[in-house]
Amino acid sequence: MLRSVDVTNVLLGLFFVFLASGLPIFLVLGMTALVLFWVDGQPLISVAQKVVDQFNSDTLMAVPFFVIAATFMQRGGVAAALVDFAGAWTGRLRGSLGLVCVLGCAMFGAVSGSSVATALAMGTILVPAMLSRNYERPFALGVVAGSGTLGILIPPSLAMILYAIIAEESVPRLFIAGLVPGLIQTFIFALYVMWYAHRHNYPREKALSRQEFIRVNLRALPALAVPVIIAVGIYGGVVTISEAAAFAAVVVLIVSASVYKGFTWRESIGVMGDAMKSGASILVIVATALVFGHWMTEAGGPARIVKFIVDNDFSAWQFLLAINGILLIMGMFLEGASIMLITLPLLVPVLKPLGIDPVHFAVIIVINLELALVTPPVGLNLYVLSGITKAPMSEAIKGVTPFIVLLIGLLLVVTYVPELSLWLPNLVYGAR
């Protein structure tokens, strides 16, 4: 058997070699773990057994269902109903289409749990609408890319589910921890959009008649009811997280096909097939990451980090500042789920010795993942918006920069004011 130090060095060396080769992240994690199983004399059948054990998780099964729900929302007309609803309430404000984008992304994220799906759905509708009203294209791209990140902070959140699986935390507690920071982010983004719109004299939209106002609100009720039902079910303890996700997928399917008629029932089979492919790819990454994390722990990686921190007398605020800096840099080159699955097996065991609440740390991680979605050169939301509008990436980067600054400010406040993340879960579930 290899010594702990040898195993750790081999693991890290293999990991960075595979990562530098440009392999997909699930192959990087899986091949690293596979080689170490072989080098350490473990039977390879144990790799398959470990993967099966990791899949035997009620929480993990929520992931594909939320992906399916997000795909149905994106293609089924739900996004358009939410946009019309937000527009009905904000149309008289200057630059209201930008405000509609912020509010629409928050509402869409309250069901989908996905930032990319949120940015894609809202960008398809709102970017052409803003351009037709003479909004600057960088601003239109930036507000959608930035606001789209709300999809992984406002519950339910796929990122929070992945964190819960790796850190063995309560999903409902994590969901509710993201609510206050998510509302704060929505508020500061909305304030910036209104300030920018006044500064550039963007137009107001025509006010709806009373009859049209009522019609738009009634039409949006099915879409608005979904997040309420999910929240009541999860926080009331009526259903498990996977049951809530499955229910959300079914309800969004019915609403999309029957109410909004975004696709026919026959076409829904193809939509579900696309969603299942996306969900399966996430599950493969999670499974290989959990095996990788198991070996990282067995190799003593977290224990060595804890020892280093204790020996060098690091404080919690210094640790969090360093982690935020590291994650910001990683977010420029890796997508969010990969960052989480690579780093959490190392970082979670360090939290207790430093007195950091894992729920608070989850919100810090997710805001860092939001930044990863909009920071070049690998910000997925930037690629999504550039792709659907055929706009140069430079314009998307220019437009999203103010939102990056706002997100960094939010990150620092949430990092050093833990009550913003912990007050609501402690109120609902009790302090720990």
Tab-separated table of C-alpha atoms in Angstrom:
chain	number	residue	atom	x	y	z
A	1	MET	CA	0.000	0.000	0.000
A	2	LEU	CA	1.165	3.528	-0.763
A	3	ARG	CA	1.862	5.957	2.051
A	4	SER	CA	-0.577	8.870	2.466
A	5	VAL	CA	1.916	11.451	1.229
A	6	ASP	CA	2.795	9.332	-1.819
A	7	VAL	CA	-0.863	8.814	-2.692
A	8	THR	CA	-1.622	12.523	-2.390
A	9	ASN	CA	1.329	13.496	-4.575
A	10	VAL	CA	0.451	10.895	-7.204
A	11	LEU	CA	-3.191	11.968	-7.181
A	12	LEU	CA	-2.437	15.654	-7.599
A	13	GLY	CA	0.162	14.992	-10.277
A	14	LEU	CA	-2.186	12.804	-12.301
A	15	PHE	CA	-5.042	15.239	-11.870
A	16	PHE	CA	-3.141	18.239	-13.236
A	17	VAL	CA	-1.646	16.225	-16.115
A	18	PHE	CA	-5.097	15.018	-17.188
A	19	LEU	CA	-6.604	18.490	-16.703
A	20	ALA	CA	-3.890	20.152	-18.806
A	21	SER	CA	-4.499	17.611	-21.582
A	22	GLY	CA	-7.950	19.092	-22.199
A	23	LEU	CA	-9.920	15.966	-21.273
A	24	PRO	CA	-13.541	16.391	-20.125
A	25	ILE	CA	-13.737	16.895	-16.381
A	26	PHE	CA	-15.502	13.574	-15.720
A	27	LEU	CA	-12.626	11.739	-17.429
A	28	VAL	CA	-10.055	13.769	-15.474
A	29	LEU	CA	-11.659	12.832	-12.167
A	30	GLY	CA	-12.535	9.263	-13.120
A	31	MET	CA	-9.159	8.350	-14.646
A	32	THR	CA	-7.276	9.826	-11.693
A	33	ALA	CA	-9.291	7.749	-9.238
A	34	LEU	CA	-9.051	4.652	-11.460
A	35	VAL	CA	-5.254	4.831	-11.696
A	36	LEU	CA	-4.930	5.246	-7.944
A	37	PHE	CA	-7.172	2.262	-7.290
A	38	TRP	CA	-4.879	0.211	-9.509
A	39	VAL	CA	-1.598	1.583	-8.082
A	40	ASP	CA	-2.765	1.039	-4.519
A	41	GLY	CA	-3.663	-2.582	-5.210
A	42	GLN	CA	-7.427	-2.222	-4.916
A	43	PRO	CA	-9.610	-4.494	-7.103
A	44	LEU	CA	-11.030	-2.476	-9.980
A	45	ILE	CA	-14.495	-3.889	-9.290
A	46	SER	CA	-14.492	-1.669	-6.226
A	47	VAL	CA	-14.540	1.365	-8.542
A	48	ALA	CA	-17.869	0.248	-10.001
A	49	GLN	CA	-19.166	-0.531	-6.524
A	50	LYS	CA	-18.163	2.921	-5.320
A	51	VAL	CA	-20.020	4.569	-8.214
A	52	VAL	CA	-23.135	2.485	-7.494
A	53	ASP	CA	-22.953	3.441	-3.819
A	54	GLN	CA	-22.767	7.136	-4.711
A	55	PHE	CA	-25.765	6.890	-7.042
A	56	ASN	CA	-27.819	5.353	-4.227
A	57	SER	CA	-28.801	8.810	-3.036
A	58	ASP	CA	-32.265	10.317	-2.846
A	59	THR	CA	-30.778	13.807	-3.090
A	60	LEU	CA	-28.775	12.990	-6.217
A	61	MET	CA	-31.912	11.851	-8.018
A	62	ALA	CA	-33.261	15.406	-7.771
A	63	VAL	CA	-30.626	16.644	-10.228
A	64	PRO	CA	-31.997	15.144	-13.477
A	65	PHE	CA	-35.574	16.083	-12.584
A	66	PHE	CA	-34.675	19.744	-12.058
A	67	VAL	CA	-32.746	19.663	-15.355
A	68	ILE	CA	-35.864	18.296	-17.081
A	69	ALA	CA	-38.014	21.006	-15.471
A	70	ALA	CA	-35.566	23.697	-16.607
A	71	THR	CA	-35.595	22.383	-20.183
A	72	PHE	CA	-39.400	22.292	-20.302
A	73	MET	CA	-39.530	25.872	-18.959
A	74	GLN	CA	-36.991	27.068	-21.489
A	75	ARG	CA	-38.869	25.641	-24.476
A	76	GLY	CA	-42.435	25.586	-23.252
A	77	GLY	CA	-43.476	29.226	-23.146
A	78	VAL	CA	-43.128	29.581	-19.374
A	79	ALA	CA	-40.350	32.149	-19.745
A	80	ALA	CA	-42.517	34.298	-22.031
A	81	ALA	CA	-45.361	34.253	-19.489
A	82	LEU	CA	-42.997	35.344	-16.706
A	83	VAL	CA	-41.563	38.124	-18.880
A	84	ASP	CA	-45.061	39.413	-19.684
A	85	PHE	CA	-45.970	39.290	-15.982
A	86	ALA	CA	-42.900	41.273	-14.925
A	87	GLY	CA	-43.470	43.727	-17.761
A	88	ALA	CA	-47.050	44.331	-16.687
A	89	TRP	CA	-45.841	45.578	-13.301
A	90	THR	CA	-42.783	47.550	-14.430
A	91	GLY	CA	-43.741	48.871	-17.878
A	92	ARG	CA	-44.116	52.483	-16.785
A	93	LEU	CA	-40.553	52.670	-15.453
A	94	ARG	CA	-37.754	53.956	-17.668
A	95	GLY	CA	-35.711	51.076	-19.078
A	96	SER	CA	-38.308	48.611	-17.862
A	97	LEU	CA	-37.145	45.825	-20.192
A	98	GLY	CA	-33.884	45.626	-18.242
A	99	LEU	CA	-35.834	45.458	-15.000
A	100	VAL	CA	-38.089	42.798	-16.510
A	101	CYS	CA	-34.947	40.797	-17.256
A	102	VAL	CA	-33.743	40.929	-13.635
A	103	LEU	CA	-37.136	39.993	-12.199
A	104	GLY	CA	-37.812	37.408	-14.891
A	105	CYS	CA	-34.493	35.667	-14.237
A	106	ALA	CA	-35.250	35.575	-10.509
A	107	MET	CA	-38.664	33.992	-11.123
A	108	PHE	CA	-37.361	31.581	-13.753
A	109	GLY	CA	-34.534	30.516	-11.431
A	110	ALA	CA	-37.086	29.841	-8.685
A	111	VAL	CA	-38.145	26.770	-10.660
A	112	SER	CA	-35.277	25.809	-12.953
A	113	GLY	CA	-32.282	25.893	-10.574
A	114	SER	CA	-30.048	26.452	-13.602
A	115	SER	CA	-28.219	29.626	-14.589
A	116	VAL	CA	-27.476	28.664	-18.187
A	117	ALA	CA	-31.108	27.679	-18.835
A	118	THR	CA	-32.229	30.975	-17.283
A	119	ALA	CA	-29.851	33.054	-19.414
A	120	LEU	CA	-30.780	31.146	-22.571
A	121	ALA	CA	-34.536	31.430	-22.055
A	122	MET	CA	-34.492	35.099	-21.078
A	123	GLY	CA	-31.869	36.052	-23.645
A	124	THR	CA	-33.870	34.552	-26.498
A	125	ILE	CA	-36.863	36.723	-25.604
A	126	LEU	CA	-35.446	39.907	-24.105
A	127	VAL	CA	-32.263	40.694	-26.033
A	128	PRO	CA	-34.120	41.164	-29.362
A	129	ALA	CA	-36.818	43.143	-27.525
A	130	MET	CA	-34.253	45.472	-25.932
A	131	LEU	CA	-32.375	45.975	-29.196
A	132	SER	CA	-35.623	46.858	-30.983
A	133	ARG	CA	-36.161	49.594	-28.371
A	134	ASN	CA	-32.657	51.019	-28.984
A	135	TYR	CA	-30.998	49.648	-25.868
A	136	GLU	CA	-27.223	49.369	-26.268
A	137	ARG	CA	-26.296	45.819	-27.204
A	138	PRO	CA	-23.551	45.434	-24.544
A	139	PHE	CA	-26.064	46.434	-21.860
A	140	ALA	CA	-28.687	44.018	-23.198
A	141	LEU	CA	-26.182	41.162	-23.206
A	142	GLY	CA	-24.757	42.101	-19.818
A	143	VAL	CA	-28.045	42.357	-17.959
A	144	VAL	CA	-29.166	38.930	-19.200
A	145	ALA	CA	-25.806	37.263	-18.506
A	146	GLY	CA	-25.531	38.826	-15.054
A	147	SER	CA	-29.145	38.304	-14.008
A	148	GLY	CA	-29.054	34.757	-15.339
A	149	THR	CA	-26.694	33.837	-12.504
A	150	LEU	CA	-29.648	34.169	-10.111
A	151	GLY	CA	-30.717	30.742	-11.361
A	152	ILE	CA	-28.208	29.000	-9.079
A	153	LEU	CA	-28.609	31.179	-5.972
A	154	ILE	CA	-32.367	31.556	-5.608
A	155	PRO	CA	-33.819	28.191	-4.523
A	156	PRO	CA	-34.167	25.562	-5.808
A	157	SER	CA	-30.551	25.431	-6.938
A	158	LEU	CA	-28.686	22.618	-8.671
A	159	ALA	CA	-25.445	23.988	-7.219
A	160	MET	CA	-26.854	23.753	-3.692
A	161	ILE	CA	-27.942	20.171	-4.342
A	162	LEU	CA	-24.426	19.220	-5.457
A	163	TYR	CA	-22.984	20.938	-2.380
A	164	ALA	CA	-25.429	19.047	-0.152
A	165	ILE	CA	-24.370	15.724	-1.661
A	166	ILE	CA	-20.647	16.344	-1.228
A	167	ALA	CA	-20.814	18.071	2.167
A	168	GLU	CA	-23.650	15.857	3.475
A	169	GLU	CA	-25.764	18.882	4.363
A	170	SER	CA	-29.528	19.420	4.499
A	171	VAL	CA	-30.878	20.503	1.115
A	172	PRO	CA	-33.832	22.518	2.510
A	173	ARG	CA	-31.491	24.389	4.870
A	174	LEU	CA	-29.137	25.199	1.977
A	175	PHE	CA	-32.004	26.282	-0.264
A	176	ILE	CA	-33.406	28.694	2.290
A	177	ALA	CA	-29.900	30.026	3.056
A	178	GLY	CA	-29.636	31.281	-0.518
A	179	LEU	CA	-32.942	33.138	-0.420
A	180	VAL	CA	-31.905	36.367	1.354
A	181	PRO	CA	-28.623	36.769	-0.617
A	182	GLY	CA	-30.591	36.007	-3.793
A	183	LEU	CA	-33.137	38.714	-3.026
A	184	ILE	CA	-30.328	41.159	-2.214
A	185	GLN	CA	-28.676	40.373	-5.545
A	186	THR	CA	-31.978	40.896	-7.355
A	187	PHE	CA	-32.437	44.237	-5.586
A	188	ILE	CA	-28.959	45.637	-6.312
A	189	PHE	CA	-29.108	44.489	-9.942
A	190	ALA	CA	-32.518	46.163	-10.309
A	191	LEU	CA	-31.201	49.393	-8.773
A	192	TYR	CA	-28.241	49.423	-11.160
A	193	VAL	CA	-30.485	48.767	-14.171
A	194	MET	CA	-32.836	51.625	-13.219
A	195	TRP	CA	-29.906	53.996	-12.649
A	196	TYR	CA	-28.337	53.046	-15.994
A	197	ALA	CA	-31.661	53.408	-17.811
A	198	HIS	CA	-32.210	56.921	-16.443
A	199	ARG	CA	-28.648	57.907	-17.279
A	200	HIS	CA	-29.054	56.759	-20.899
A	201	ASN	CA	-32.677	57.904	-21.236
A	202	TYR	CA	-34.026	54.469	-22.185
A	203	PRO	CA	-37.721	54.429	-23.157
A	204	ARG	CA	-40.712	53.554	-21.023
A	205	GLU	CA	-43.073	50.859	-22.253
A	206	LYS	CA	-46.714	51.544	-23.001
A	207	ALA	CA	-48.951	50.954	-19.998
A	208	LEU	CA	-51.409	48.069	-20.356
A	209	SER	CA	-55.130	48.534	-20.185
A	210	ARG	CA	-56.814	47.172	-17.075
A	211	GLN	CA	-58.271	44.266	-19.044
A	212	GLU	CA	-54.899	43.388	-20.585
A	213	PHE	CA	-53.177	43.746	-17.203
A	214	ILE	CA	-55.577	41.237	-15.649
A	215	ARG	CA	-55.222	38.857	-18.606
A	216	VAL	CA	-51.400	38.848	-18.394
A	217	ASN	CA	-51.467	38.223	-14.646
A	218	LEU	CA	-53.964	35.387	-14.925
A	219	ARG	CA	-51.955	33.802	-17.720
A	220	ALA	CA	-48.834	33.854	-15.519
A	221	LEU	CA	-50.523	32.189	-12.529
A	222	PRO	CA	-49.642	28.584	-13.509
A	223	ALA	CA	-45.971	29.530	-13.938
A	224	LEU	CA	-45.944	31.452	-10.643
A	225	ALA	CA	-47.649	28.609	-8.792
A	226	VAL	CA	-44.874	26.102	-9.487
A	227	PRO	CA	-42.156	27.634	-7.232
A	228	VAL	CA	-44.736	28.207	-4.482
A	229	ILE	CA	-45.791	24.553	-4.548
A	230	ILE	CA	-42.155	23.412	-4.550
A	231	ALA	CA	-41.293	25.672	-1.612
A	232	VAL	CA	-44.294	24.600	0.474
A	233	GLY	CA	-43.585	20.938	-0.210
A	234	ILE	CA	-39.879	21.080	0.651
A	235	TYR	CA	-39.882	23.501	3.589
A	236	GLY	CA	-43.074	22.048	5.018
A	237	GLY	CA	-41.543	18.578	5.070
A	238	VAL	CA	-44.332	17.220	2.873
A	239	VAL	CA	-42.032	15.817	0.178
A	240	THR	CA	-38.361	14.944	-0.197
A	241	ILE	CA	-36.134	16.973	-2.486
A	242	SER	CA	-36.241	14.323	-5.231
A	243	GLU	CA	-40.040	14.075	-5.007
A	244	ALA	CA	-40.297	17.865	-5.263
A	245	ALA	CA	-38.024	17.866	-8.316
A	246	ALA	CA	-40.023	15.105	-10.013
A	247	PHE	CA	-43.269	16.919	-9.238
A	248	ALA	CA	-41.849	20.164	-10.648
A	249	ALA	CA	-40.867	18.413	-13.881
A	250	VAL	CA	-44.358	16.926	-14.301
A	251	VAL	CA	-46.172	20.185	-13.492
A	252	VAL	CA	-43.972	22.248	-15.831
A	253	LEU	CA	-44.552	19.672	-18.587
A	254	ILE	CA	-48.324	19.920	-18.162
A	255	VAL	CA	-48.273	23.719	-17.980
A	256	SER	CA	-45.962	24.031	-21.007
A	257	ALA	CA	-47.900	21.633	-23.219
A	258	SER	CA	-51.467	22.373	-22.115
A	259	VAL	CA	-51.537	26.011	-20.974
A	260	TYR	CA	-48.768	27.807	-22.872
A	261	LYS	CA	-48.616	25.321	-25.771
A	262	GLY	CA	-44.878	25.818	-26.235
A	263	PHE	CA	-44.719	22.319	-27.678
A	264	THR	CA	-47.122	19.462	-28.371
A	265	TRP	CA	-47.309	16.325	-26.264
A	266	ARG	CA	-45.627	14.434	-29.092
A	267	GLU	CA	-42.796	16.989	-29.234
A	268	SER	CA	-42.374	16.755	-25.458
A	269	ILE	CA	-40.739	13.339	-25.907
A	270	GLY	CA	-37.878	14.900	-27.860
A	271	VAL	CA	-37.566	17.738	-25.340
A	272	MET	CA	-37.391	15.218	-22.507
A	273	GLY	CA	-34.740	13.263	-24.401
A	274	ASP	CA	-32.542	16.357	-24.659
A	275	ALA	CA	-33.084	17.102	-20.970
A	276	MET	CA	-32.188	13.551	-19.950
A	277	LYS	CA	-28.916	13.771	-21.872
A	278	SER	CA	-27.992	16.914	-19.941
A	279	GLY	CA	-29.047	15.367	-16.644
A	280	ALA	CA	-27.107	12.176	-17.326
A	281	SER	CA	-23.933	14.120	-18.092
A	282	ILE	CA	-24.212	15.889	-14.729
A	283	LEU	CA	-24.728	12.580	-12.916
A	284	VAL	CA	-21.621	11.098	-14.551
A	285	ILE	CA	-19.533	14.076	-13.420
A	286	VAL	CA	-20.941	13.864	-9.892
A	287	ALA	CA	-20.303	10.126	-9.613
A	288	THR	CA	-16.686	10.372	-10.752
A	289	ALA	CA	-16.135	13.423	-8.556
A	290	LEU	CA	-17.413	11.589	-5.484
A	291	VAL	CA	-15.045	8.689	-6.156
A	292	PHE	CA	-12.241	11.214	-6.625
A	293	GLY	CA	-13.211	12.912	-3.359
A	294	HIS	CA	-13.237	9.578	-1.551
A	295	TRP	CA	-9.691	8.912	-2.663
A	296	MET	CA	-8.622	12.443	-1.781
A	297	THR	CA	-9.872	11.863	1.760
A	298	GLU	CA	-8.304	8.410	1.982
A	299	ALA	CA	-5.009	9.912	0.823
A	300	GLY	CA	-5.082	12.392	3.683
A	301	GLY	CA	-5.396	15.525	1.546
A	302	PRO	CA	-7.932	17.329	3.780
A	303	ALA	CA	-6.040	16.344	6.930
A	304	ARG	CA	-2.855	17.860	5.544
A	305	ILE	CA	-4.655	21.109	4.705
A	306	VAL	CA	-6.115	21.290	8.217
A	307	LYS	CA	-2.668	20.705	9.702
A	308	PHE	CA	-1.171	23.430	7.508
A	309	ILE	CA	-3.850	25.922	8.570
A	310	VAL	CA	-3.471	25.088	12.262
A	311	ASP	CA	0.330	25.165	12.145
A	312	ASN	CA	0.310	28.583	10.440
A	313	ASP	CA	-2.401	30.031	12.695
A	314	PHE	CA	-4.783	30.999	9.878
A	315	SER	CA	-7.948	32.797	10.960
A	316	ALA	CA	-11.351	32.176	9.408
A	317	TRP	CA	-11.425	35.552	7.628
A	318	GLN	CA	-7.982	34.964	6.107
A	319	PHE	CA	-9.017	31.501	4.930
A	320	LEU	CA	-12.231	32.795	3.350
A	321	LEU	CA	-10.429	35.677	1.641
A	322	ALA	CA	-7.866	33.266	0.176
A	323	ILE	CA	-10.561	30.824	-0.958
A	324	ASN	CA	-12.539	33.591	-2.666
A	325	GLY	CA	-9.420	34.663	-4.546
A	326	ILE	CA	-8.578	31.112	-5.595
A	327	LEU	CA	-12.142	30.371	-6.709
A	328	LEU	CA	-12.314	33.621	-8.678
A	329	ILE	CA	-9.206	32.604	-10.629
A	330	MET	CA	-10.444	29.025	-11.112
A	331	GLY	CA	-13.761	30.395	-12.360
A	332	MET	CA	-12.007	32.082	-15.254
A	333	PHE	CA	-10.886	28.715	-16.627
A	334	LEU	CA	-13.305	26.046	-15.333
A	335	GLU	CA	-17.085	25.813	-15.281
A	336	GLY	CA	-18.834	26.019	-11.934
A	337	ALA	CA	-19.775	22.400	-11.270
A	338	SER	CA	-16.211	21.275	-11.953
A	339	ILE	CA	-14.846	23.830	-9.486
A	340	MET	CA	-17.208	22.651	-6.786
A	341	LEU	CA	-16.615	18.960	-7.321
A	342	ILE	CA	-12.840	19.407	-7.360
A	343	THR	CA	-12.472	21.697	-4.350
A	344	LEU	CA	-15.193	20.720	-1.872
A	345	PRO	CA	-13.719	17.337	-0.858
A	346	LEU	CA	-10.645	19.289	0.265
A	347	LEU	CA	-12.343	22.338	1.762
A	348	VAL	CA	-15.347	20.987	3.676
A	349	PRO	CA	-13.262	19.133	6.325
A	350	VAL	CA	-11.397	22.396	7.015
A	351	LEU	CA	-14.534	24.337	7.986
A	352	LYS	CA	-15.126	22.861	11.440
A	353	PRO	CA	-11.616	23.580	12.834
A	354	LEU	CA	-12.013	27.196	11.689
A	355	GLY	CA	-15.525	27.567	13.079
A	356	ILE	CA	-17.116	28.238	9.680
A	357	ASP	CA	-20.716	27.114	9.242
A	358	PRO	CA	-20.994	24.783	6.198
A	359	VAL	CA	-24.326	26.401	5.263
A	360	HIS	CA	-22.729	29.853	5.191
A	361	PHE	CA	-19.836	28.420	3.178
A	362	ALA	CA	-22.315	26.961	0.669
A	363	VAL	CA	-23.655	30.426	-0.141
A	364	ILE	CA	-20.091	31.738	-0.527
A	365	ILE	CA	-19.305	28.897	-2.928
A	366	VAL	CA	-22.444	29.467	-5.007
A	367	ILE	CA	-21.783	33.209	-5.397
A	368	ASN	CA	-18.279	32.302	-6.571
A	369	LEU	CA	-19.883	29.946	-9.092
A	370	GLU	CA	-22.096	32.817	-10.244
A	371	LEU	CA	-18.937	34.799	-10.941
A	372	ALA	CA	-17.511	31.825	-12.847
A	373	LEU	CA	-20.520	31.980	-15.174
A	374	VAL	CA	-19.765	35.562	-16.249
A	375	THR	CA	-15.974	35.920	-16.038
A	376	PRO	CA	-14.012	35.450	-19.275
A	377	PRO	CA	-12.585	33.495	-20.924
A	378	VAL	CA	-14.807	30.533	-19.923
A	379	GLY	CA	-17.986	32.247	-18.639
A	380	LEU	CA	-20.776	29.999	-19.898
A	381	ASN	CA	-23.426	32.717	-19.779
A	382	LEU	CA	-21.250	34.909	-21.997
A	383	TYR	CA	-20.986	32.134	-24.578
A	384	VAL	CA	-24.735	31.500	-24.423
A	385	LEU	CA	-25.599	35.169	-25.030
A	386	SER	CA	-22.929	35.621	-27.689
A	387	GLY	CA	-24.152	32.474	-29.427
A	388	ILE	CA	-27.856	33.284	-29.588
A	389	THR	CA	-27.292	36.917	-30.663
A	390	LYS	CA	-24.210	36.408	-32.876
A	391	ALA	CA	-22.640	39.340	-31.011
A	392	PRO	CA	-18.879	39.594	-30.419
A	393	MET	CA	-17.746	38.201	-27.076
A	394	SER	CA	-16.128	41.569	-26.334
A	395	GLU	CA	-19.557	43.230	-26.212
A	396	ALA	CA	-20.883	40.650	-23.767
A	397	ILE	CA	-17.809	41.132	-21.557
A	398	LYS	CA	-18.199	44.917	-21.650
A	399	GLY	CA	-21.865	44.711	-20.725
A	400	VAL	CA	-21.470	42.222	-17.887
A	401	THR	CA	-18.501	43.952	-16.199
A	402	PRO	CA	-20.655	46.180	-13.916
A	403	PHE	CA	-22.580	43.099	-12.802
A	404	ILE	CA	-19.305	41.316	-12.013
A	405	VAL	CA	-18.338	44.259	-9.798
A	406	LEU	CA	-21.714	44.087	-8.035
A	407	LEU	CA	-21.346	40.325	-7.557
A	408	ILE	CA	-17.879	40.724	-6.035
A	409	GLY	CA	-19.303	43.315	-3.648
A	410	LEU	CA	-22.132	40.942	-2.718
A	411	LEU	CA	-19.620	38.119	-2.225
A	412	LEU	CA	-17.546	40.151	0.232
A	413	VAL	CA	-20.614	41.250	2.196
A	414	VAL	CA	-22.022	37.710	2.393
A	415	THR	CA	-18.591	36.311	3.300
A	416	TYR	CA	-18.092	38.596	6.287
A	417	VAL	CA	-21.724	38.999	7.364
A	418	PRO	CA	-22.731	35.340	7.814
A	419	GLU	CA	-26.078	36.328	9.333
A	420	LEU	CA	-27.322	37.138	5.824
A	421	SER	CA	-27.042	33.436	4.991
A	422	LEU	CA	-27.791	31.918	8.399
A	423	TRP	CA	-30.578	34.064	9.837
A	424	LEU	CA	-33.441	32.540	7.828
A	425	PRO	CA	-32.415	28.844	8.062
A	426	ASN	CA	-31.784	29.247	11.797
A	427	LEU	CA	-35.187	30.895	12.173
A	428	VAL	CA	-36.994	28.144	10.267
A	429	TYR	CA	-35.042	25.066	11.378
A	430	GLY	CA	-33.357	26.264	14.574
A	431	ALA	CA	-29.749	27.221	15.257
A	432	ARG	CA	-27.097	24.505	15.219
